[in-house]
XYZ file of C-alpha atoms in Angstrom:
97
model
C 24.996 231.604 20.668
C 28.778 231.550 20.229
C 28.578 235.251 21.490
C 26.887 234.430 24.594
C 29.176 231.587 25.460
C 32.268 233.858 24.861
C 30.832 236.501 26.854
C 30.221 234.029 29.895
C 33.563 232.363 29.462
C 35.500 235.890 29.546
C 33.266 236.695 32.685
C 34.141 233.230 34.408
C 38.112 234.216 33.428
C 37.932 237.493 34.510
C 36.387 236.627 37.839
C 38.825 233.725 38.464
C 41.664 236.226 37.692
C 40.102 238.794 40.327
C 40.104 235.976 43.082
C 43.685 235.014 42.043
C 44.953 238.606 42.296
C 43.315 239.253 45.743
C 44.802 236.002 47.231
C 48.381 237.805 46.250
C 47.601 240.741 48.205
C 50.419 241.825 50.610
C 49.744 241.022 54.221
C 50.471 243.730 56.952
C 50.577 243.407 60.462
C 50.520 246.004 63.356
C 52.024 246.620 66.994
C 49.987 248.099 69.852
C 50.823 248.898 73.405
C 50.674 251.023 76.444
C 53.710 252.808 77.782
C 54.020 252.597 81.668
C 56.697 253.345 84.368
C 57.768 250.825 86.956
C 54.797 251.715 89.170
C 52.398 251.144 86.508
C 51.616 254.727 85.760
C 50.965 255.530 82.119
C 53.278 257.805 80.241
C 51.508 260.209 78.023
C 53.446 261.916 75.226
C 56.381 259.324 75.134
C 58.065 259.158 71.674
C 57.844 255.799 69.892
C 60.168 254.844 67.402
C 59.572 251.627 65.223
C 62.653 250.353 63.772
C 63.195 247.364 61.338
C 65.606 244.765 62.420
C 66.287 243.754 59.039
C 67.564 247.384 57.941
C 68.114 249.060 60.990
C 66.110 251.828 59.929
C 63.159 253.882 61.553
C 60.057 252.923 59.610
C 57.417 254.913 61.981
C 57.623 257.364 64.599
C 54.580 258.252 66.809
C 53.584 259.606 70.388
C 51.660 257.889 72.925
C 48.213 259.227 73.660
C 47.020 260.806 76.970
C 46.456 257.172 78.249
C 50.007 256.143 77.289
C 48.605 253.874 74.466
C 49.822 253.668 70.853
C 49.239 251.666 67.576
C 51.124 251.213 64.727
C 49.418 249.550 61.498
C 50.063 248.555 58.104
C 53.920 247.249 58.935
C 55.183 244.855 56.430
C 55.939 241.410 57.611
C 59.205 241.300 59.547
C 60.912 241.944 63.034
C 60.883 245.240 64.705
C 62.187 246.916 67.878
C 60.952 249.993 69.621
C 62.768 252.661 71.046
C 60.811 254.552 73.642
C 61.837 257.753 75.286
C 60.353 260.400 77.444
C 61.507 263.134 79.281
C 62.690 262.342 82.993
C 62.722 258.670 81.859
C 65.886 256.396 80.579
C 65.318 255.328 76.811
C 63.975 251.966 76.585
C 64.462 249.530 73.842
C 61.862 246.614 73.517
C 62.466 243.702 71.207
C 60.423 240.529 70.479
C 61.165 237.910 72.827
């Protein structure tokens, strides 16, 4: 009987520990958007650089798809700015408002 109680108690503690550990999981975020020009036409193939405001370093680089869209996932919490560049266009800096 003691063996069964120990087994149940250890299982309960293990389950509680798993819940506590998962509650401490790191949260992440993302940025999505569409790059377009002044007329509203999408800009395919634009270079998008994601830069951390805290460190000033680039954390991700990507290129827009054929619809001008992009998605950056699994970013740690923080503030970021985007540097967007494409041939025949002026470089754009986008910051959180």
